[in-house]
Coordinates of N, CA and C in Angstrom, one line a residue:
X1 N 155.6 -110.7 171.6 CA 156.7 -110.1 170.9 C 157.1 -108.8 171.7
X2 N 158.0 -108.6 171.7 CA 158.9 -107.2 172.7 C 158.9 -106.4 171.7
X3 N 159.1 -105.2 172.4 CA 160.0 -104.0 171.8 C 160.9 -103.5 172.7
X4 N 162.2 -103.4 171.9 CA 163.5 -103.1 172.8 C 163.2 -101.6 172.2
X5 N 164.0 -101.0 173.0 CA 164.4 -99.4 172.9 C 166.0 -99.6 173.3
X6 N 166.8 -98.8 172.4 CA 168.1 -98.1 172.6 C 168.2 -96.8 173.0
X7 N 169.0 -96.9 173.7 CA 169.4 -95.2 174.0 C 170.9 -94.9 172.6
X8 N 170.9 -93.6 171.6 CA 171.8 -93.3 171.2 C 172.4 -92.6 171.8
X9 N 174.0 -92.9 171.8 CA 174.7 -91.9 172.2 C 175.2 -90.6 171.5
X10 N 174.7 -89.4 171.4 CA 175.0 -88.4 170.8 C 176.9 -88.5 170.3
X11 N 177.8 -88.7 170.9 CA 179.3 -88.9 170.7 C 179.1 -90.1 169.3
X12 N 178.4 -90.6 169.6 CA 178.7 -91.7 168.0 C 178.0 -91.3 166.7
X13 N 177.0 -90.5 167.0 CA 176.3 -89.9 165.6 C 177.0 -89.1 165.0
X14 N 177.0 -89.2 163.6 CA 178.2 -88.0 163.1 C 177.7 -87.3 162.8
X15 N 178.6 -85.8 162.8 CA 178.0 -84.7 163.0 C 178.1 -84.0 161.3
X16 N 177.3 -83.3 161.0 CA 177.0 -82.6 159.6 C 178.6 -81.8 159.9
X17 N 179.6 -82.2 158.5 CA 180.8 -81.2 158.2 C 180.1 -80.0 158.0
X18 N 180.1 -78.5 158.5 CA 179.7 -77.7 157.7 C 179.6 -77.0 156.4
X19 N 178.5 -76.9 155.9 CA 178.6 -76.4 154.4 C 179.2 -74.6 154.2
X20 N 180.5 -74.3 153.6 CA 180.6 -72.8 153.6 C 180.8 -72.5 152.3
X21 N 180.6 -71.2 152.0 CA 180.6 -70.4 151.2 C 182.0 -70.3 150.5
X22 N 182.9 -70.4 151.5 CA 184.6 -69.9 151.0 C 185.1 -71.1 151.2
X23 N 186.5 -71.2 150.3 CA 187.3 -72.0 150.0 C 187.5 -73.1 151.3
X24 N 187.0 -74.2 151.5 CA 187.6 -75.1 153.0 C 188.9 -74.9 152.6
X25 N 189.8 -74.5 153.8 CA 191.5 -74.8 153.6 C 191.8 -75.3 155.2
X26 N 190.6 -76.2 155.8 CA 191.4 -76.8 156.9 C 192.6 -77.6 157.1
X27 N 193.3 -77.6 157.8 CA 194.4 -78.1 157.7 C 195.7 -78.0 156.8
X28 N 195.5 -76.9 156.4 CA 196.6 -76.2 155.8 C 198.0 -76.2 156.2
X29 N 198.9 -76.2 155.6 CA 200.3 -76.1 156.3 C 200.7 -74.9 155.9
X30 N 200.1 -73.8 155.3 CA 200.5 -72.3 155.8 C 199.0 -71.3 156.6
X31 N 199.2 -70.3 156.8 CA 198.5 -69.2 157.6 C 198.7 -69.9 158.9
X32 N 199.5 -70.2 159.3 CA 199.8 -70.6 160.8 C 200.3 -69.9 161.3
X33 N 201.2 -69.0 161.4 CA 201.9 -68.0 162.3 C 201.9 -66.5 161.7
X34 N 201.4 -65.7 162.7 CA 201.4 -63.9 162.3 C 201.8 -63.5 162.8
X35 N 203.5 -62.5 163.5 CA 203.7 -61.9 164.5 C 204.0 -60.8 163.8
X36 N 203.4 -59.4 164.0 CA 203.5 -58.3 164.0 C 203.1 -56.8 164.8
X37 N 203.8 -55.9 164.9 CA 203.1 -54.7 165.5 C 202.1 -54.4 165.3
X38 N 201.4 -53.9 165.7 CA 199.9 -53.1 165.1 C 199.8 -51.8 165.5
X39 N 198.9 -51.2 165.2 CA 199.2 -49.6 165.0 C 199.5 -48.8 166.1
X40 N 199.3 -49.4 167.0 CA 199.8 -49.0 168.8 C 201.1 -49.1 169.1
X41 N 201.9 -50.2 167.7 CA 203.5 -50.5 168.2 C 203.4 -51.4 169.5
X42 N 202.5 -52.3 169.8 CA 201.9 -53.4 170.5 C 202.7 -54.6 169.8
X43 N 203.6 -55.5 169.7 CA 203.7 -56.7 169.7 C 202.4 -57.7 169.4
X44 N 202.0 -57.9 168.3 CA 200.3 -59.3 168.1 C 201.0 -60.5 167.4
X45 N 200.1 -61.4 168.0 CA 200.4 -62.6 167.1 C 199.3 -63.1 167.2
X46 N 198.8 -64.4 166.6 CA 197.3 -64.6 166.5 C 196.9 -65.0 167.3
X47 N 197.4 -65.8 168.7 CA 197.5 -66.4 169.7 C 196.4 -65.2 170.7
X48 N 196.8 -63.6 170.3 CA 196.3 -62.8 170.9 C 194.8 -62.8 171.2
X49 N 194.3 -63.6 169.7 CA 192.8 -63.3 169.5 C 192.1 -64.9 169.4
X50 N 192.8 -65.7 170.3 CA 192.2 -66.9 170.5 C 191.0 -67.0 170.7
X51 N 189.9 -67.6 170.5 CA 188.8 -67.5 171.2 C 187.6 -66.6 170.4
X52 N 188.3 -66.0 169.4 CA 187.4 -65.3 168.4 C 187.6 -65.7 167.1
X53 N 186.1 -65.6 165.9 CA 187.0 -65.9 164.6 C 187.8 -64.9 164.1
X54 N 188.5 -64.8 163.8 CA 189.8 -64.0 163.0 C 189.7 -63.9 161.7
X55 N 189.5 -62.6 160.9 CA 189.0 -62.5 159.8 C 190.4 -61.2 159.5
X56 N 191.6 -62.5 158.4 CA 192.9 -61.8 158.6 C 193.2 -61.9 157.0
X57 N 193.5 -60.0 156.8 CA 192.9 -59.6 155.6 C 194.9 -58.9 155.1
X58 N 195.1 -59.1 153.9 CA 196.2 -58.4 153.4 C 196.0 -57.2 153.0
X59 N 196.4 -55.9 153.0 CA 195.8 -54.7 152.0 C 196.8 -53.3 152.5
X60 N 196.5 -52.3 151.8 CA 197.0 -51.1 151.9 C 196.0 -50.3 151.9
X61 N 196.3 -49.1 152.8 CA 195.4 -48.3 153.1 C 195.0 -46.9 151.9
X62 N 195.7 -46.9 150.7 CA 195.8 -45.8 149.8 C 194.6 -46.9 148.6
X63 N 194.0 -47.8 148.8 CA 194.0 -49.2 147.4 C 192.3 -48.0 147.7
X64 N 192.2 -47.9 146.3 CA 190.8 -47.5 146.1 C 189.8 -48.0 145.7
X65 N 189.6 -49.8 146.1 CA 188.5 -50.0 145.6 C 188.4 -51.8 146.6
X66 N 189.3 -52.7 146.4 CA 189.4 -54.0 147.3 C 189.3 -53.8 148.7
X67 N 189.9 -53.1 149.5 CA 190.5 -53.3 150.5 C 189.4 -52.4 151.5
X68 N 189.1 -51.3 150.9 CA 188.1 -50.4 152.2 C 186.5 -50.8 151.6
X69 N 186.4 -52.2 150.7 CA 185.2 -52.4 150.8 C 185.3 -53.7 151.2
X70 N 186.4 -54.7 151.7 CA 186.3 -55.6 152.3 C 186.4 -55.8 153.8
X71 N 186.8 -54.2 153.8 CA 186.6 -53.7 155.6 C 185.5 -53.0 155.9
X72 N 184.8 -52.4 155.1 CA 183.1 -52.1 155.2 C 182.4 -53.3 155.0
X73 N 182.5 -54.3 154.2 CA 181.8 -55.7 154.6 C 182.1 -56.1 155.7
X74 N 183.6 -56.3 156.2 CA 183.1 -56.9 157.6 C 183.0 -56.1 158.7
X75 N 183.0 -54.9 158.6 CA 182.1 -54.3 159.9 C 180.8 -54.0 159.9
X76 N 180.2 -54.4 158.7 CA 178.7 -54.6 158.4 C 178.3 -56.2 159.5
X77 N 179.2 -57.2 158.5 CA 178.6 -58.8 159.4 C 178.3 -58.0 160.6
X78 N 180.3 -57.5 161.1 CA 180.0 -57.9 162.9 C 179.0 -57.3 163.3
X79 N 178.7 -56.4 162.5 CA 177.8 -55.2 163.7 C 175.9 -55.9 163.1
X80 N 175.9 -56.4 162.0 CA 174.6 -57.7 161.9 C 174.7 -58.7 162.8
X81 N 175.9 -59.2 163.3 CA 176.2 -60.4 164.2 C 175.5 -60.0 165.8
X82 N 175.2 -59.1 166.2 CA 174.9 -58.0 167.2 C 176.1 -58.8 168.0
X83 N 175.5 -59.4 169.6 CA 176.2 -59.7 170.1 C 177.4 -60.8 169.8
X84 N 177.2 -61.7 169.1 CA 178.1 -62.7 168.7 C 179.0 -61.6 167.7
X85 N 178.5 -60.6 167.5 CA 180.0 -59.7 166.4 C 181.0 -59.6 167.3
X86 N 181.2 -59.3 168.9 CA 182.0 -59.4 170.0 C 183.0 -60.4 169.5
X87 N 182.7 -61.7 169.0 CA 183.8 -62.6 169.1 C 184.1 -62.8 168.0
X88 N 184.3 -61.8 166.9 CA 184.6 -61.6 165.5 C 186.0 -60.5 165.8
X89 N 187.3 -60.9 165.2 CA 188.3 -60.0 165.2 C 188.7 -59.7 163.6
X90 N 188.6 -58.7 163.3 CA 189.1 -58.2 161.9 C 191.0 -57.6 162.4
X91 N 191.3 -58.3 161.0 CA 192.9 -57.8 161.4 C 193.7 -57.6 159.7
X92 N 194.3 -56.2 159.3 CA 194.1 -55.8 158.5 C 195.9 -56.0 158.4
X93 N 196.3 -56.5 157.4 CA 198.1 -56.6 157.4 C 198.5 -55.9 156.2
X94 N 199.0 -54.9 156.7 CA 199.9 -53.9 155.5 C 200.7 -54.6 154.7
X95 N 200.2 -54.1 153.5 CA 201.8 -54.6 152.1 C 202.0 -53.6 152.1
X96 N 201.9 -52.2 152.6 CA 202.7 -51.6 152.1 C 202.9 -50.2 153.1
X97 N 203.6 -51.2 154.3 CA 204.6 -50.2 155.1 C 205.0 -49.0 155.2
X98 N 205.4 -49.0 153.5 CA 206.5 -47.1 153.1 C 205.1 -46.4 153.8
X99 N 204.2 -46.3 153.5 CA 202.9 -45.1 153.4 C 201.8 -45.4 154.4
X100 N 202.1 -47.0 154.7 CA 200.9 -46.9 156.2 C 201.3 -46.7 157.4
X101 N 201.9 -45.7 157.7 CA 202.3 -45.1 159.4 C 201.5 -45.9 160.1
X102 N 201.7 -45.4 161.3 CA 201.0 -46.0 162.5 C 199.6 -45.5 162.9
X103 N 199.7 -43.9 162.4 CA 198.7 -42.9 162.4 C 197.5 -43.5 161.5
X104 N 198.5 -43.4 160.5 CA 197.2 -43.2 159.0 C 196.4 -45.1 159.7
X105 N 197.1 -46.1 159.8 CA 196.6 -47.4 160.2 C 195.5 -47.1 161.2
X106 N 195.9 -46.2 162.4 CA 195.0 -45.8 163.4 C 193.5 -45.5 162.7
X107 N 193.4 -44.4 162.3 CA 192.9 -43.3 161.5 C 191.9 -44.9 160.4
X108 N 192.8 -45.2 159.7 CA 191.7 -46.1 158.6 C 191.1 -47.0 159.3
X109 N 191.6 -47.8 160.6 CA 190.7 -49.3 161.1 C 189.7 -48.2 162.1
X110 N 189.8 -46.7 162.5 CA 188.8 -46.3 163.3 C 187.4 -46.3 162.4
X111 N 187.8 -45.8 161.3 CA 186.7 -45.6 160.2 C 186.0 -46.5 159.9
X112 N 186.0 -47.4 159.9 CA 185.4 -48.8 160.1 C 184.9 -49.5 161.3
X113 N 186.0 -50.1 161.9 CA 185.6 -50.3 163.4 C 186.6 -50.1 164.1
X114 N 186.1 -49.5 165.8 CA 187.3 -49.3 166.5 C 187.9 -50.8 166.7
X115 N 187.6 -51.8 166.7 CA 187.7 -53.2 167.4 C 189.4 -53.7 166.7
X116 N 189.1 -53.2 165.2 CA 189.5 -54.1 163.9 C 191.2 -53.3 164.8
X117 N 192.1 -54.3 164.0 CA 193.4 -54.6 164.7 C 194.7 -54.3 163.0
X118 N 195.7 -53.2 162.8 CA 196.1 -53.1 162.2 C 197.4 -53.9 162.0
X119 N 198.1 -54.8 161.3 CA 199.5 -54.7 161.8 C 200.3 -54.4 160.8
X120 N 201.6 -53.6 161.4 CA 202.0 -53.0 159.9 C 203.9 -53.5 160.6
X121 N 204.4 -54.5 159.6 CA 206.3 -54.1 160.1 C 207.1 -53.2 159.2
X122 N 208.4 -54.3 158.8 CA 209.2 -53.5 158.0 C 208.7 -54.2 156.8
X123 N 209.3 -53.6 155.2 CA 209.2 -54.3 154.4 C 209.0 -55.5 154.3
X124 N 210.3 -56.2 155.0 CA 211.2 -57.7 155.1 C 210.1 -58.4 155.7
X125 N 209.3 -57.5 157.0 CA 208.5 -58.5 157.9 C 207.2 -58.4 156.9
X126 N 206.6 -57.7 156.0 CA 205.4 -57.9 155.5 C 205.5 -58.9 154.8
X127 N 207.1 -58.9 154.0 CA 207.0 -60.0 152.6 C 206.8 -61.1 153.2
X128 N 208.0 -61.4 154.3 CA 207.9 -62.9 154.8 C 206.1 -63.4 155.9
X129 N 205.6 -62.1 156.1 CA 203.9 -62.9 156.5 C 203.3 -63.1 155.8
X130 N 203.2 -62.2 154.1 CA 202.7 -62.6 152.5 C 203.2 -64.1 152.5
X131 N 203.9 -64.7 152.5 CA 204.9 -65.8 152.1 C 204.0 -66.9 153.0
X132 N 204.3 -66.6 154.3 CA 203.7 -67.6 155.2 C 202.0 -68.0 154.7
X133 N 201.0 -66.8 154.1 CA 199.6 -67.0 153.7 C 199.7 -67.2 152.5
X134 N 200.6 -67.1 151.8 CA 200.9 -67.7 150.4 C 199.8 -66.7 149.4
X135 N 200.5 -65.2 150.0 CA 199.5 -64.5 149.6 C 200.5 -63.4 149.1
X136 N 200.1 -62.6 147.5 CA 200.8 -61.9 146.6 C 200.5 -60.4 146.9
X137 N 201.8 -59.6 146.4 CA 201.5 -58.4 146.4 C 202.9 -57.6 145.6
X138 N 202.6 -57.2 145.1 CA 204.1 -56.0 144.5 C 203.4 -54.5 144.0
X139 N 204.5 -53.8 143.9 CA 204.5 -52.5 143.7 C 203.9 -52.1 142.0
X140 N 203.0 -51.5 141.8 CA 202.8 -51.3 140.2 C 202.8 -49.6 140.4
X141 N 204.5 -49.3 139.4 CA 204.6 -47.8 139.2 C 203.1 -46.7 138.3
X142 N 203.1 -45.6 138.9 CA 201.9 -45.0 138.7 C 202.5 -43.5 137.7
X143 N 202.1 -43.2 136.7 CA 201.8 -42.6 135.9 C 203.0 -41.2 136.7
X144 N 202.9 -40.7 137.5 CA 203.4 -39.8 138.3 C 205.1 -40.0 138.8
X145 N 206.1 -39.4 138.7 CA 207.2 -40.2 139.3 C 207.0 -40.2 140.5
X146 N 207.7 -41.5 141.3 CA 207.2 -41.7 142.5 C 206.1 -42.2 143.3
X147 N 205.0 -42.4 142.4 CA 203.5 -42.8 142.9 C 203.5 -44.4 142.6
X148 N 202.7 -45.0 142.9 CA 202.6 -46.4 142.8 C 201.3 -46.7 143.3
X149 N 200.6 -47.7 143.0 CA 199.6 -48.4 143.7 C 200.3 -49.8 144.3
X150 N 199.5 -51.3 144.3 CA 199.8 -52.1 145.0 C 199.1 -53.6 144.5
X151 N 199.7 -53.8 143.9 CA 198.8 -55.0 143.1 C 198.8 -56.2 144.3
X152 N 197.8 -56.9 144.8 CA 197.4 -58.0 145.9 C 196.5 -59.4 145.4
X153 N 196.5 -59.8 146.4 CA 195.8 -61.1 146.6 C 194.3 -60.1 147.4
X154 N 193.6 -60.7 146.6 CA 192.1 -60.3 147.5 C 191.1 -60.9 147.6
X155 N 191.5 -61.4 149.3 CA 190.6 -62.5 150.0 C 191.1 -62.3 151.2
X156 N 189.8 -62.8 151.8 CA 190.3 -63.1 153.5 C 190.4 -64.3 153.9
X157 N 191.4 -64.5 154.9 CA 191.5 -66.2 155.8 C 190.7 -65.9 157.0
X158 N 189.3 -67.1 157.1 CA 189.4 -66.9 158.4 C 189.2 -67.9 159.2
X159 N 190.1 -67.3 160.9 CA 190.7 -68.5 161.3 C 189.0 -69.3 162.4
X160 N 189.1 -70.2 162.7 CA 187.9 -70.6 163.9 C 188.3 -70.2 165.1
X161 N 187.7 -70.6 166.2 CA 187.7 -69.6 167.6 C 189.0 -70.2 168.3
X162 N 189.5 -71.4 167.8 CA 190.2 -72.4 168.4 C 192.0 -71.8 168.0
X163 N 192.1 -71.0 166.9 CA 193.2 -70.6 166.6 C 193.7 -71.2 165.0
X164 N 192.7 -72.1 164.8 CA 193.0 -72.7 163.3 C 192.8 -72.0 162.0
X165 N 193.5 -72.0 160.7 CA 192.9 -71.2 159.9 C 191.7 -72.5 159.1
X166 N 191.0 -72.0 158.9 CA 190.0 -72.7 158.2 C 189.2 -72.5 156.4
X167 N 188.6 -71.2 156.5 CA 188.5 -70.5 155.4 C 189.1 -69.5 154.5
X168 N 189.1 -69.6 153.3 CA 189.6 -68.4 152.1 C 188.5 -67.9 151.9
X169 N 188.4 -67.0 152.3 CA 186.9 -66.1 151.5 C 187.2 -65.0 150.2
X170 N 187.3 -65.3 149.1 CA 187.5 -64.6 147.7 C 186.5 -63.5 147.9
X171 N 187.3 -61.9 147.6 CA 186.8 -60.9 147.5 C 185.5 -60.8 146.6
X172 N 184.6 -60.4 146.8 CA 183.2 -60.1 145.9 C 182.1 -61.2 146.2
X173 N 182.5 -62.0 147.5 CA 181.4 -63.1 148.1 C 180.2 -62.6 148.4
X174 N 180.5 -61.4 148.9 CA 179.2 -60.8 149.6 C 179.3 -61.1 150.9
X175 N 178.5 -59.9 151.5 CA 178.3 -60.2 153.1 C 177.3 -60.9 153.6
X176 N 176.2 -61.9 152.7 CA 175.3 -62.9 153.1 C 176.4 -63.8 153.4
X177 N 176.9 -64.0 152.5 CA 177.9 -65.1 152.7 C 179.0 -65.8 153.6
X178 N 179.9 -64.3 153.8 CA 180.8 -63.8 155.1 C 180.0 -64.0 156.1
X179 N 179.0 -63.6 156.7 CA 177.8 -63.8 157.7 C 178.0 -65.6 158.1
X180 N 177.3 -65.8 156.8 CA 177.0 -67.5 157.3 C 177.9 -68.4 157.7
X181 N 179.3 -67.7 156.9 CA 180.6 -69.0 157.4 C 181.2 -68.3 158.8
X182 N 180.9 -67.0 159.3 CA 181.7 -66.6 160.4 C 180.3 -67.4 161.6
X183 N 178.8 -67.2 161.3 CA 178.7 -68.3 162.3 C 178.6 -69.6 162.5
X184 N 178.8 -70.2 161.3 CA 179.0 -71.6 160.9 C 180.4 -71.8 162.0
X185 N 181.5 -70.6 161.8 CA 182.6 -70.8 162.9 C 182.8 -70.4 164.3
X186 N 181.5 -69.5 164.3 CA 181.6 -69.3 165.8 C 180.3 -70.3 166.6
X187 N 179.6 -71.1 165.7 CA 178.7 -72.1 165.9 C 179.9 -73.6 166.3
X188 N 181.1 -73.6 165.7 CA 182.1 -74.7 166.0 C 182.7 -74.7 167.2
X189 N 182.8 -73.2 167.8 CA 183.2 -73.0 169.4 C 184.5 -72.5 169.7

């Protein structure tokens, strides 16, 4: 009686889909295009940050409680990621123009991490990148004449190294979580 042996070919085994924490939205038909200034008055689009995951967040820099704890979570991952945090890009998109200068943008992504990438346009250009991520935001008048806060969408998209968007990560996941799906994506290549 024989014994045959096969060789497998690694290309035919199928490979484990990754399991993540945040919403799969592969193949999405929006979060595809971002073109805005960033706090340098630099021209970005996402094309810029090919090759890293992109972790592309909606918010205003005055919001007292979503938004500068979902940019202290991820400059926690990157800087837990040690070296693989290198190919993590945080990119932070103003709703709200009137009040985020170029300065104050400077100033808030330094406080965090120098790395992270601000982009702020006109009104017209914020609504229509909200629109493209199919992500909310309006003005809620504040007790004060003149004052307002900023009612949003709070979650991050993030994209794989390849330029695709892949994940929704719903604010209040935690940064165990954020961690596992950013190298679950920089584990995809």
């Amino acid at each position: 009686m024989g014994l045959t042996l096969t060789a497998c070919d690694r290309g035919s085994i199928p490979t484990a889909k990754p399991q993540f924490s945040g919403v799969d939205i592969t193949g999405a038909e929006y979060a595809r295009n971002l073109a805005l200034p960033d706090q340098n008055g630099q021209p970005r689009t996402l094309a810029d940050f090919k090759g890293k995951v992109m972790v592309v967040f909606f918010g205003y820099t005055q919001c007292p409680d979503v938004c500068p704890t979902t940019m202290v979570e991820l400059a926690q991952v990157k800087k837990a990621l040690g070296k693989d945090g290198d190919r993590v890009q945080g990119i932070f998109v103003s709703i709200d123009p009137e009040r985020d200068t170029p300065e104050i943008l400077k100033a808030y992504m330094a406080s965090f991490d120098p790395s992270f990438v601000a982009l702020r346009g006109t009104p017209e250009q914020a609504q229509a990148a909200a629109k493209e991520f199919k992500v909310f935001f309006a003005k809620v008048p504040g007790k004060q004449e003149g004052s307002y806060t900023m009612d949003h969408t709070a979650g991050s998209f993030l994209f794989d190294p390849s330029g695709k968007v892949r994940l929704f990560e719903r604010y209040g996941g935690g940064a165990e979580a954020l961690t596992a799906d950013i190298k679950a994506l920089l584990a995809i290549g």
